[in-house]
One Martini backbone bead per residue (centre of mass of N, CA, C, O) as a GRO file, in nm:
protein
  482
    1MET     BB    1  -0.832   0.499  -3.770
    2LEU     BB    2  -1.101   0.679  -3.754
    3CYS     BB    3  -1.294   0.492  -3.931
    4LYS     BB    4  -1.390   0.304  -3.687
    5TYR     BB    5  -1.545   0.569  -3.611
    6ARG     BB    6  -1.800   0.778  -3.523
    7LYS     BB    7  -1.848   1.080  -3.614
    8THR     BB    8  -1.936   1.371  -3.569
    9GLN     BB    9  -2.106   1.588  -3.764
   10GLN     BB   10  -1.925   1.805  -3.669
   11ARG     BB   11  -1.660   1.971  -3.744
   12PRO     BB   12  -1.379   2.018  -3.596
   13THR     BB   13  -1.206   2.234  -3.430
   14PRO     BB   14  -0.920   2.344  -3.404
   15TYR     BB   15  -0.709   2.319  -3.146
   16TRP     BB   16  -0.610   2.622  -3.114
   17THR     BB   17  -0.899   2.731  -3.077
   18TYR     BB   18  -0.977   2.582  -2.825
   19ARG     BB   19  -0.757   2.697  -2.640
   20MET     BB   20  -0.878   2.988  -2.656
   21GLU     BB   21  -1.206   2.913  -2.580
   22LYS     BB   22  -1.167   2.647  -2.400
   23THR     BB   23  -1.198   2.433  -2.158
   24HIS     BB   24  -1.104   2.133  -2.030
   25LEU     BB   25  -1.398   2.046  -1.966
   26GLN     BB   26  -1.519   2.089  -2.248
   27LEU     BB   27  -1.330   1.906  -2.403
   28TRP     BB   28  -1.395   1.643  -2.246
   29GLU     BB   29  -1.697   1.638  -2.313
   30GLU     BB   30  -1.651   1.595  -2.618
   31CYS     BB   31  -1.491   1.338  -2.586
   32ARG     BB   32  -1.716   1.174  -2.447
   33GLN     BB   33  -1.918   1.194  -2.680
   34PHE     BB   34  -1.755   1.035  -2.880
   35ILE     BB   35  -1.748   0.775  -2.711
   36LYS     BB   36  -2.059   0.739  -2.678
   37ASP     BB   37  -2.103   0.700  -2.998
   38ASN     BB   38  -1.903   0.412  -2.996
   39ILE     BB   39  -2.056   0.285  -2.745
   40PRO     BB   40  -2.215   0.134  -2.527
   41SER     BB   41  -2.376   0.255  -2.255
   42ALA     BB   42  -2.274   0.051  -2.045
   43GLN     BB   43  -1.969   0.105  -2.098
   44TYR     BB   44  -1.970   0.404  -2.046
   45ASP     BB   45  -2.073   0.392  -1.750
   46ALA     BB   46  -1.840   0.206  -1.642
   47TRP     BB   47  -1.562   0.376  -1.780
   48PHE     BB   48  -1.648   0.715  -1.826
   49ARG     BB   49  -1.833   0.869  -1.623
   50ASP     BB   50  -1.586   0.883  -1.386
   51VAL     BB   51  -1.424   1.051  -1.588
   52ALA     BB   52  -1.194   1.326  -1.550
   53SER     BB   53  -1.074   1.648  -1.583
   54LEU     BB   54  -0.788   1.820  -1.456
   55SER     BB   55  -0.595   1.884  -1.717
   56PHE     BB   56  -0.466   2.124  -1.984
   57ASP     BB   57  -0.112   2.133  -2.060
   58ASN     BB   58   0.129   2.129  -2.275
   59MET     BB   59   0.003   1.870  -2.420
   60SER     BB   60  -0.135   1.776  -2.137
   61LEU     BB   61  -0.348   1.515  -2.023
   62THR     BB   62  -0.550   1.486  -1.722
   63LEU     BB   63  -0.702   1.205  -1.571
   64VAL     BB   64  -0.958   1.108  -1.355
   65VAL     BB   65  -0.950   0.807  -1.167
   66PRO     BB   66  -1.043   0.568  -0.934
   67SER     BB   67  -0.809   0.358  -1.040
   68ALA     BB   68  -0.574   0.135  -1.149
   69PHE     BB   69  -0.780  -0.052  -1.283
   70PHE     BB   70  -0.883   0.155  -1.486
   71VAL     BB   71  -0.626   0.186  -1.641
   72GLU     BB   72  -0.602  -0.102  -1.742
   73GLN     BB   73  -0.877  -0.111  -1.892
   74LEU     BB   74  -0.839   0.130  -2.082
   75GLU     BB   75  -0.577   0.023  -2.216
   76GLU     BB   76  -0.694  -0.256  -2.314
   77ARG     BB   77  -0.991  -0.166  -2.442
   78TYR     BB   78  -0.976   0.185  -2.513
   79LEU     BB   79  -0.722   0.321  -2.648
   80GLY     BB   80  -0.812   0.368  -2.938
   81LEU     BB   81  -1.064   0.540  -2.878
   82LEU     BB   82  -0.927   0.751  -2.699
   83GLY     BB   83  -0.722   0.846  -2.910
   84ALA     BB   84  -0.927   0.940  -3.122
   85ALA     BB   85  -1.071   1.150  -2.946
   86ILE     BB   86  -0.824   1.326  -2.880
   87ARG     BB   87  -0.744   1.397  -3.171
   88GLN     BB   88  -1.011   1.536  -3.249
   89VAL     BB   89  -1.023   1.751  -3.006
   90TYR     BB   90  -0.696   1.826  -2.944
   91GLY     BB   91  -0.508   1.664  -3.117
   92ARG     BB   92  -0.185   1.616  -3.181
   93GLY     BB   93   0.057   1.524  -2.931
   94VAL     BB   94  -0.086   1.413  -2.686
   95LYS     BB   95  -0.046   1.369  -2.344
   96LEU     BB   96  -0.137   1.096  -2.131
   97TYR     BB   97  -0.287   1.108  -1.802
   98TYR     BB   98  -0.324   0.948  -1.483
   99GLN     BB   99  -0.530   0.989  -1.190
  100PHE     BB  100  -0.482   0.831  -0.864
  101ASN     BB  101  -0.557   0.665  -0.569
  102GLN     BB  102  -0.405   0.434  -0.373
  103VAL     BB  103  -0.593   0.556  -0.151
  104LYS     BB  104  -0.891   0.592  -0.058
  105ASP     BB  105  -0.953   0.921   0.013
  106GLU     BB  106  -0.623   0.989  -0.041
  107PRO     BB  107  -0.464   1.247  -0.186
  108LYS     BB  108  -0.160   1.186  -0.099
  109THR     BB  109  -0.174   0.914  -0.307
  110ALA     BB  110  -0.136   1.042  -0.567
  111VAL     BB  111  -0.120   0.941  -0.918
  112ASN     BB  112   0.077   1.000  -1.223
  113MET     BB  113   0.005   0.828  -1.529
  114ARG     BB  114   0.122   0.730  -1.821
  115SER     BB  115   0.041   0.649  -2.129
  116ALA     BB  116   0.172   0.402  -2.245
  117GLU     BB  117   0.462   0.378  -2.414
  118PRO     BB  118   0.606   0.468  -2.180
  119SER     BB  119   0.534   0.428  -1.803
  120PRO     BB  120   0.559   0.675  -1.613
  121ALA     BB  121   0.535   0.725  -1.259
  122ILE     BB  122   0.410   1.028  -1.107
  123LEU     BB  123   0.386   1.213  -0.852
  124ASN     BB  124   0.183   1.486  -0.816
  125ALA     BB  125   0.324   1.614  -0.554
  126GLY     BB  126   0.579   1.610  -0.722
  127ALA     BB  127   0.831   1.611  -0.904
  128LYS     BB  128   0.927   1.484  -1.220
  129THR     BB  129   1.212   1.385  -1.073
  130SER     BB  130   1.016   1.209  -0.846
  131PRO     BB  131   0.976   0.903  -0.841
  132THR     BB  132   0.719   0.656  -0.676
  133ASN     BB  133   0.733   0.433  -0.905
  134PRO     BB  134   0.813   0.118  -1.074
  135PHE     BB  135   0.823   0.293  -1.391
  136ALA     BB  136   1.104   0.440  -1.375
  137PRO     BB  137   1.398   0.461  -1.560
  138GLN     BB  138   1.509   0.665  -1.392
  139PRO     BB  139   1.661   0.782  -1.146
  140VAL     BB  140   1.605   0.786  -0.803
  141GLY     BB  141   1.495   0.996  -0.584
  142ASP     BB  142   1.301   1.133  -0.402
  143ILE     BB  143   1.025   1.012  -0.201
  144ASP     BB  144   0.714   0.909  -0.127
  145PRO     BB  145   0.636   0.714   0.159
  146GLN     BB  146   0.323   0.675   0.225
  147LEU     BB  147   0.261   0.824   0.500
  148ASN     BB  148   0.077   0.860   0.793
  149PRO     BB  149   0.100   1.115   1.022
  150ARG     BB  150  -0.088   0.980   1.247
  151TYR     BB  151   0.126   0.726   1.252
  152ASN     BB  152   0.273   0.775   1.537
  153PHE     BB  153   0.430   0.751   1.842
  154GLU     BB  154   0.259   0.970   1.990
  155ASN     BB  155  -0.021   0.794   1.909
  156TYR     BB  156   0.100   0.542   2.061
  157CYS     BB  157  -0.010   0.298   2.259
  158CYS     BB  158   0.113   0.150   2.566
  159SER     BB  159   0.171  -0.194   2.680
  160MET     BB  160   0.209  -0.522   2.754
  161SER     BB  161   0.080  -0.615   2.469
  162ASN     BB  162   0.313  -0.406   2.299
  163LYS     BB  163   0.604  -0.351   2.416
  164VAL     BB  164   0.800  -0.513   2.240
  165ALA     BB  165   0.731  -0.395   1.963
  166TRP     BB  166   0.776  -0.101   2.043
  167GLY     BB  167   1.078  -0.127   2.123
  168ILE     BB  168   1.182  -0.226   1.848
  169GLY     BB  169   1.077   0.009   1.680
  170GLN     BB  170   1.246   0.224   1.826
  171SER     BB  171   1.525   0.111   1.760
  172ILE     BB  172   1.507   0.134   1.453
  173ALA     BB  173   1.425   0.438   1.431
  174ASN     BB  174   1.676   0.558   1.602
  175ASP     BB  175   1.874   0.310   1.462
  176PRO     BB  176   1.919   0.186   1.147
  177LYS     BB  177   2.205   0.040   1.184
  178ILE     BB  178   2.049  -0.165   1.330
  179LYS     BB  179   2.027  -0.532   1.232
  180THR     BB  180   1.891  -0.732   1.436
  181PHE     BB  181   1.582  -0.653   1.307
  182ASN     BB  182   1.657  -0.804   1.014
  183PRO     BB  183   1.378  -0.857   0.979
  184LEU     BB  184   1.056  -0.721   1.057
  185PHE     BB  185   0.789  -0.924   1.208
  186ILE     BB  186   0.450  -0.838   1.229
  187PHE     BB  187   0.186  -0.988   1.427
  188GLY     BB  188  -0.181  -1.009   1.407
  189SER     BB  189  -0.475  -0.920   1.448
  190THR     BB  190  -0.725  -0.734   1.374
  191GLY     BB  191  -0.681  -0.407   1.514
  192VAL     BB  192  -0.386  -0.393   1.695
  193GLY     BB  193  -0.160  -0.189   1.532
  194LYS     BB  194   0.034  -0.250   1.290
  195THR     BB  195   0.023  -0.008   1.096
  196HIS     BB  196   0.100   0.206   1.299
  197LEU     BB  197   0.380   0.099   1.378
  198ILE     BB  198   0.523   0.080   1.096
  199GLN     BB  199   0.478   0.382   1.030
  200ALA     BB  200   0.623   0.503   1.274
  201ILE     BB  201   0.900   0.411   1.189
  202GLY     BB  202   0.914   0.564   0.921
  203ILE     BB  203   0.875   0.849   1.036
  204ARG     BB  204   1.124   0.849   1.221
  205VAL     BB  205   1.335   0.805   1.004
  206LYS     BB  206   1.267   1.069   0.847
  207GLU     BB  207   1.322   1.262   1.082
  208ARG     BB  208   1.628   1.177   1.118
  209ASN     BB  209   1.634   1.116   0.778
  210PRO     BB  210   1.528   1.282   0.502
  211GLN     BB  211   1.711   1.110   0.281
  212ALA     BB  212   1.561   0.869   0.326
  213LYS     BB  213   1.431   0.577   0.169
  214VAL     BB  214   1.089   0.553   0.226
  215LEU     BB  215   0.844   0.273   0.208
  216TYR     BB  216   0.495   0.231   0.187
  217VAL     BB  217   0.329  -0.091   0.127
  218THR     BB  218   0.110  -0.294   0.001
  219ALA     BB  219   0.075  -0.605  -0.122
  220ARG     BB  220  -0.140  -0.534  -0.333
  221LEU     BB  221   0.018  -0.305  -0.469
  222PHE     BB  222   0.263  -0.467  -0.543
  223GLN     BB  223   0.111  -0.663  -0.724
  224SER     BB  224  -0.001  -0.450  -0.921
  225GLN     BB  225   0.270  -0.333  -1.012
  226TYR     BB  226   0.390  -0.595  -1.122
  227THR     BB  227   0.173  -0.663  -1.331
  228THR     BB  228   0.208  -0.403  -1.496
  229ALA     BB  229   0.510  -0.432  -1.558
  230GLU     BB  230   0.487  -0.702  -1.708
  231ALA     BB  231   0.284  -0.605  -1.930
  232LYS     BB  232   0.497  -0.355  -2.016
  233GLY     BB  233   0.806  -0.434  -1.978
  234THR     BB  234   0.907  -0.295  -1.665
  235THR     BB  235   1.073  -0.475  -1.452
  236ASN     BB  236   1.344  -0.329  -1.426
  237SER     BB  237   1.225  -0.072  -1.299
  238PHE     BB  238   1.099  -0.209  -1.061
  239PHE     BB  239   1.361  -0.316  -0.935
  240HIS     BB  240   1.513  -0.050  -0.918
  241PHE     BB  241   1.329   0.088  -0.723
  242TYR     BB  242   1.326  -0.121  -0.479
  243GLN     BB  243   1.651  -0.133  -0.455
  244SER     BB  244   1.659   0.186  -0.348
  245ILE     BB  245   1.560   0.122  -0.075
  246ASP     BB  246   1.607   0.162   0.276
  247THR     BB  247   1.290   0.142   0.382
  248LEU     BB  248   1.079  -0.137   0.379
  249ILE     BB  249   0.713  -0.138   0.392
  250VAL     BB  250   0.498  -0.426   0.437
  251ASP     BB  251   0.163  -0.477   0.419
  252ASP     BB  252   0.002  -0.761   0.426
  253ILE     BB  253   0.180  -1.017   0.318
  254GLN     BB  254  -0.047  -1.243   0.293
  255ASP     BB  255  -0.149  -1.137  -0.002
  256LEU     BB  256   0.080  -1.332  -0.151
  257ARG     BB  257  -0.082  -1.568  -0.163
  258ASP     BB  258  -0.061  -1.767  -0.435
  259LYS     BB  259   0.195  -1.579  -0.579
  260PRO     BB  260   0.470  -1.682  -0.723
  261ALA     BB  261   0.577  -1.446  -0.899
  262THR     BB  262   0.575  -1.228  -0.678
  263GLN     BB  263   0.745  -1.383  -0.474
  264ASN     BB  264   0.999  -1.399  -0.647
  265THR     BB  265   1.040  -1.095  -0.663
  266PHE     BB  266   1.054  -1.039  -0.357
  267PHE     BB  267   1.293  -1.220  -0.299
  268HIS     BB  268   1.505  -1.052  -0.462
  269ILE     BB  269   1.459  -0.786  -0.320
  270PHE     BB  270   1.518  -0.881  -0.038
  271ASN     BB  271   1.808  -0.975  -0.084
  272HIS     BB  272   1.924  -0.706  -0.174
  273LEU     BB  273   1.858  -0.540   0.078
  274HIS     BB  274   1.987  -0.721   0.293
  275GLN     BB  275   2.282  -0.728   0.169
  276ASN     BB  276   2.273  -0.386   0.187
  277GLY     BB  277   2.146  -0.297   0.474
  278LYS     BB  278   1.838  -0.294   0.453
  279GLN     BB  279   1.527  -0.227   0.573
  280ILE     BB  280   1.273  -0.468   0.680
  281ILE     BB  281   0.908  -0.444   0.695
  282MET     BB  282   0.643  -0.651   0.832
  283SER     BB  283   0.299  -0.761   0.795
  284SER     BB  284   0.058  -0.984   0.969
  285ASP     BB  285  -0.202  -1.219   1.067
  286CYS     BB  286   0.053  -1.414   1.085
  287SER     BB  287   0.288  -1.627   1.125
  288PRO     BB  288   0.530  -1.783   0.946
  289ALA     BB  289   0.447  -2.073   1.054
  290ASP     BB  290   0.125  -2.018   0.945
  291MET     BB  291   0.192  -1.989   0.653
  292GLU     BB  292   0.031  -2.015   0.339
  293GLY     BB  293   0.131  -2.015   0.002
  294PHE     BB  294   0.451  -2.032   0.043
  295GLU     BB  295   0.767  -2.024  -0.003
  296ALA     BB  296   1.018  -2.152   0.179
  297ARG     BB  297   1.241  -1.939   0.116
  298LEU     BB  298   1.067  -1.694   0.209
  299LEU     BB  299   1.003  -1.782   0.499
  300SER     BB  300   1.300  -1.788   0.586
  301ARG     BB  301   1.333  -1.480   0.561
  302PHE     BB  302   1.117  -1.395   0.772
  303ARG     BB  303   1.305  -1.551   1.007
  304TRP     BB  304   1.580  -1.399   1.029
  305GLY     BB  305   1.493  -1.205   1.243
  306MET     BB  306   1.206  -1.052   1.380
  307SER     BB  307   0.933  -1.192   1.562
  308VAL     BB  308   0.621  -1.022   1.652
  309LYS     BB  309   0.348  -0.997   1.871
  310LEU     BB  310   0.025  -0.858   1.869
  311GLU     BB  311  -0.181  -0.829   2.105
  312ASN     BB  312  -0.452  -0.802   2.249
  313PRO     BB  313  -0.589  -0.562   2.416
  314ASP     BB  314  -0.561  -0.457   2.716
  315ILE     BB  315  -0.701  -0.276   2.964
  316GLU     BB  316  -0.491  -0.048   2.957
  317LEU     BB  317  -0.496   0.008   2.652
  318ARG     BB  318  -0.796   0.065   2.619
  319ARG     BB  319  -0.801   0.313   2.802
  320ASN     BB  320  -0.584   0.481   2.655
  321VAL     BB  321  -0.727   0.498   2.384
  322LEU     BB  322  -0.981   0.642   2.483
  323VAL     BB  323  -0.847   0.892   2.599
  324GLN     BB  324  -0.698   0.982   2.343
  325LYS     BB  325  -0.939   1.002   2.151
  326ALA     BB  326  -1.094   1.211   2.317
  327GLU     BB  327  -0.877   1.434   2.309
  328GLN     BB  328  -0.861   1.461   1.996
  329ASP     BB  329  -1.191   1.530   1.999
  330GLY     BB  330  -1.267   1.710   2.246
  331LEU     BB  331  -1.338   1.491   2.482
  332MET     BB  332  -1.539   1.397   2.771
  333LEU     BB  333  -1.505   1.103   2.944
  334PRO     BB  334  -1.642   0.924   3.156
  335ALA     BB  335  -1.527   0.686   3.366
  336ASP     BB  336  -1.764   0.480   3.332
  337VAL     BB  337  -1.746   0.470   3.024
  338ILE     BB  338  -1.459   0.371   2.993
  339ASP     BB  339  -1.495   0.111   3.159
  340TYR     BB  340  -1.718  -0.017   2.988
  341ILE     BB  341  -1.577  -0.027   2.717
  342ALA     BB  342  -1.315  -0.177   2.809
  343ALA     BB  343  -1.480  -0.437   2.910
  344ASN     BB  344  -1.643  -0.493   2.611
  345VAL     BB  345  -1.397  -0.396   2.421
  346THR     BB  346  -1.135  -0.643   2.340
  347ASP     BB  347  -1.010  -0.695   2.033
  348SER     BB  348  -1.002  -0.377   1.920
  349ILE     BB  349  -0.889  -0.064   1.846
  350ARG     BB  350  -1.082   0.006   1.617
  351GLU     BB  351  -1.339  -0.033   1.784
  352LEU     BB  352  -1.287   0.181   1.995
  353GLU     BB  353  -1.280   0.423   1.800
  354GLY     BB  354  -1.566   0.372   1.685
  355ILE     BB  355  -1.721   0.417   1.948
  356VAL     BB  356  -1.648   0.714   1.987
  357VAL     BB  357  -1.771   0.814   1.725
  358SER     BB  358  -2.059   0.713   1.789
  359LEU     BB  359  -2.100   0.878   2.042
  360ILE     BB  360  -2.076   1.155   1.917
  361GLY     BB  361  -2.300   1.124   1.709
  362ARG     BB  362  -2.537   1.060   1.903
  363ALA     BB  363  -2.510   1.305   2.091
  364THR     BB  364  -2.554   1.516   1.867
  365VAL     BB  365  -2.831   1.426   1.757
  366LEU     BB  366  -2.970   1.418   2.058
  367ASN     BB  367  -2.860   1.634   2.252
  368VAL     BB  368  -2.652   1.482   2.454
  369ASP     BB  369  -2.488   1.340   2.693
  370ILE     BB  370  -2.240   1.141   2.784
  371SER     BB  371  -2.326   0.809   2.884
  372LEU     BB  372  -2.375   0.498   2.994
  373GLU     BB  373  -2.638   0.451   2.838
  374LEU     BB  374  -2.529   0.535   2.563
  375ALA     BB  375  -2.301   0.325   2.553
  376ARG     BB  376  -2.478   0.075   2.560
  377GLY     BB  377  -2.622   0.130   2.290
  378VAL     BB  378  -2.374   0.137   2.104
  379ILE     BB  379  -2.255  -0.145   2.175
  380ALA     BB  380  -2.507  -0.315   2.104
  381ASN     BB  381  -2.474  -0.231   1.787
  382ALA     BB  382  -2.145  -0.303   1.748
  383VAL     BB  383  -2.121  -0.534   1.976
  384ARG     BB  384  -2.072  -0.857   2.078
  385ILE     BB  385  -2.198  -0.952   2.374
  386ASN     BB  386  -2.148  -1.159   2.628
  387ARG     BB  387  -2.449  -1.324   2.777
  388ARG     BB  388  -2.371  -1.505   2.981
  389GLN     BB  389  -2.437  -1.692   3.249
  390ILE     BB  390  -2.386  -1.602   3.585
  391ASN     BB  391  -2.255  -1.692   3.900
  392PHE     BB  392  -2.129  -1.697   4.212
  393GLU     BB  393  -1.909  -1.912   4.159
  394MET     BB  394  -1.782  -1.783   3.908
  395LEU     BB  395  -1.710  -1.515   4.039
  396THR     BB  396  -1.530  -1.622   4.267
  397ALA     BB  397  -1.324  -1.767   4.083
  398ALA     BB  398  -1.229  -1.511   3.931
  399VAL     BB  399  -1.123  -1.352   4.173
  400CYS     BB  400  -0.923  -1.568   4.284
  401ALA     BB  401  -0.756  -1.596   4.025
  402HIS     BB  402  -0.656  -1.304   4.014
  403TYR     BB  403  -0.531  -1.316   4.327
  404GLY     BB  404  -0.435  -1.606   4.417
  405VAL     BB  405  -0.683  -1.747   4.570
  406ASP     BB  406  -0.843  -1.954   4.767
  407ALA     BB  407  -1.177  -2.002   4.748
  408ASP     BB  408  -1.233  -2.129   5.034
  409LEU     BB  409  -1.127  -1.879   5.207
  410VAL     BB  410  -1.363  -1.677   5.155
  411PHE     BB  411  -1.567  -1.856   5.354
  412THR     BB  412  -1.414  -1.769   5.583
  413LYS     BB  413  -1.277  -1.589   5.879
  414SER     BB  414  -1.054  -1.463   5.746
  415ARG     BB  415  -0.823  -1.154   5.786
  416LYS     BB  416  -0.658  -1.147   5.557
  417ARG     BB  417  -0.596  -0.918   5.328
  418GLU     BB  418  -0.625  -1.083   5.060
  419ILE     BB  419  -0.894  -1.220   5.145
  420SER     BB  420  -1.061  -0.972   5.220
  421ASP     BB  421  -1.045  -0.832   4.946
  422ALA     BB  422  -1.171  -1.059   4.777
  423ARG     BB  423  -1.440  -1.064   4.931
  424GLN     BB  424  -1.525  -0.769   4.866
  425VAL     BB  425  -1.527  -0.804   4.558
  426VAL     BB  426  -1.743  -1.017   4.549
  427MET     BB  427  -1.964  -0.842   4.668
  428PHE     BB  428  -1.959  -0.612   4.466
  429LEU     BB  429  -2.009  -0.792   4.204
  430ALA     BB  430  -2.269  -0.926   4.295
  431LYS     BB  431  -2.425  -0.661   4.294
  432LYS     BB  432  -2.354  -0.551   4.006
  433LEU     BB  433  -2.395  -0.820   3.818
  434LEU     BB  434  -2.630  -0.998   3.986
  435LYS     BB  435  -2.827  -0.836   4.176
  436MET     BB  436  -2.787  -0.898   4.468
  437PRO     BB  437  -2.875  -0.905   4.773
  438PHE     BB  438  -2.724  -0.846   5.065
  439THR     BB  439  -2.837  -1.093   5.211
  440ALA     BB  440  -2.758  -1.311   5.002
  441ILE     BB  441  -2.456  -1.260   5.013
  442GLY     BB  442  -2.424  -1.314   5.320
  443VAL     BB  443  -2.514  -1.608   5.315
  444ARG     BB  444  -2.287  -1.717   5.121
  445LEU     BB  445  -2.047  -1.584   5.332
  446GLY     BB  446  -2.129  -1.551   5.640
  447ARG     BB  447  -2.271  -1.260   5.646
  448SER     BB  448  -2.388  -0.964   5.703
  449HIS     BB  449  -2.560  -0.708   5.575
  450ALA     BB  450  -2.366  -0.482   5.684
  451THR     BB  451  -2.101  -0.599   5.573
  452VAL     BB  452  -2.176  -0.585   5.273
  453LEU     BB  453  -2.236  -0.284   5.260
  454TYR     BB  454  -1.954  -0.192   5.344
  455ALA     BB  455  -1.790  -0.330   5.121
  456CYS     BB  456  -1.919  -0.186   4.876
  457LYS     BB  457  -1.849   0.104   4.967
  458ASN     BB  458  -1.545   0.067   4.991
  459ILE     BB  459  -1.486  -0.003   4.695
  460GLU     BB  460  -1.621   0.246   4.567
  461GLU     BB  461  -1.426   0.456   4.714
  462ARG     BB  462  -1.142   0.332   4.616
  463MET     BB  463  -1.133   0.332   4.302
  464PRO     BB  464  -1.061   0.641   4.240
  465LEU     BB  465  -0.781   0.609   4.421
  466GLU     BB  466  -0.724   0.302   4.301
  467LYS     BB  467  -0.603   0.185   4.016
  468GLN     BB  468  -0.555  -0.116   4.069
  469LEU     BB  469  -0.840  -0.184   4.159
  470SER     BB  470  -0.982  -0.092   3.904
  471ASP     BB  471  -0.830  -0.286   3.714
  472ASP     BB  472  -0.912  -0.549   3.850
  473ILE     BB  473  -1.220  -0.524   3.809
  474LEU     BB  474  -1.216  -0.502   3.502
  475ALA     BB  475  -1.075  -0.774   3.451
  476ILE     BB  476  -1.288  -0.951   3.587
  477GLU     BB  477  -1.526  -0.869   3.417
  478ALA     BB  478  -1.410  -0.954   3.145
  479ALA     BB  479  -1.364  -1.256   3.223
  480VAL     BB  480  -1.665  -1.333   3.319
  481MET     BB  481  -1.807  -1.230   3.034
  482GLN     BB  482  -1.643  -1.452   2.831
   0.00000   0.00000   0.00000
């Protein structure tokens, strides 16, 4: 078999001598040189330059590769060459393993997968008797749930926009025996906290019952695992692994769109788990009713339990997220900075957290304190703010709509509390947002310059003391600027 490749000129030293004299890094470097001599440089650069040796012990060689895709390509394209190189440098009988991170730059997700048939995949972090990948033919013991400890309920901010989903998640996590919400299908747009919530459920389940088999997996990883299992003829092991899970959490289930074979596999796994009282939790960017490219029978399973939408974060949630993120980073954000960010970054919790990180970075580089002006600069670069022109009539309509007041009454002499308060807010925002002179505001509302000045100062002084008033004004600003 070795005659197919060009050997290096120098006859290799026997394996046992290498083991006595050379490190695993030196051995792998010679192995790479053998490979480099036998393939075009472009192929070597693409598939072997970034492959490194992690360890060589007890006739087992572990190579670090960038991803599971690399494993598939090396096994399909270069297994013969790689095997020849290993036999020449290390000797015969060497077992080859690949290590890669299931999540990029997350060492906790490292997987150690053996080359060729059979292909048991064993998490590097655990014992070899604890497989956490669906290619292990032996019975499955405890597994790594693949959960990020940062995504817990303690770090999850709650408001009216996500209270229903949060409450259901708490119910499942605190008492997994309750199957009213099985399956739980959480959907919403990007960045609203779906991944955080579903992982928080898994973490709480493990906290309450450390023996529970909980697994978080993305739909893309599930697809990749199934494809590899099918190619290697290990689909039975794949099924066995997933059917052993007590709480299965699948993120971004929409990524199985137009993949009928994987959908069929997931359908049977779903049925087995559901029939045996196991909890299934899924997330998606859209509701089951709006999903396309899925089999009808699978969509009907998605609708069996509870479907709940995570709305875009409301003003209360946005402010809570900013305060929490600042506290976690040991940062004190001024109240006006929090209000400005919350009013202008409205679509995504992820964007809010990114803004705080950018603020810290810019303040550190410039060696300045975090201020409203600095926040304006960061947001202008990171978020498209709606700059539509607003006028006095639009502003008045927004204030009256928020308070449920007839807009015509604001222009009258009425002194009713709700009308008077709405009128003062109109004055305050006309000055703040439209930069109108006090006199001009007074003319529009039939009030004197002094009355407008008093109203603006009154609102300004009340806001730090009255949270509801502050929230009302932020909500009105956000509504009128969009």
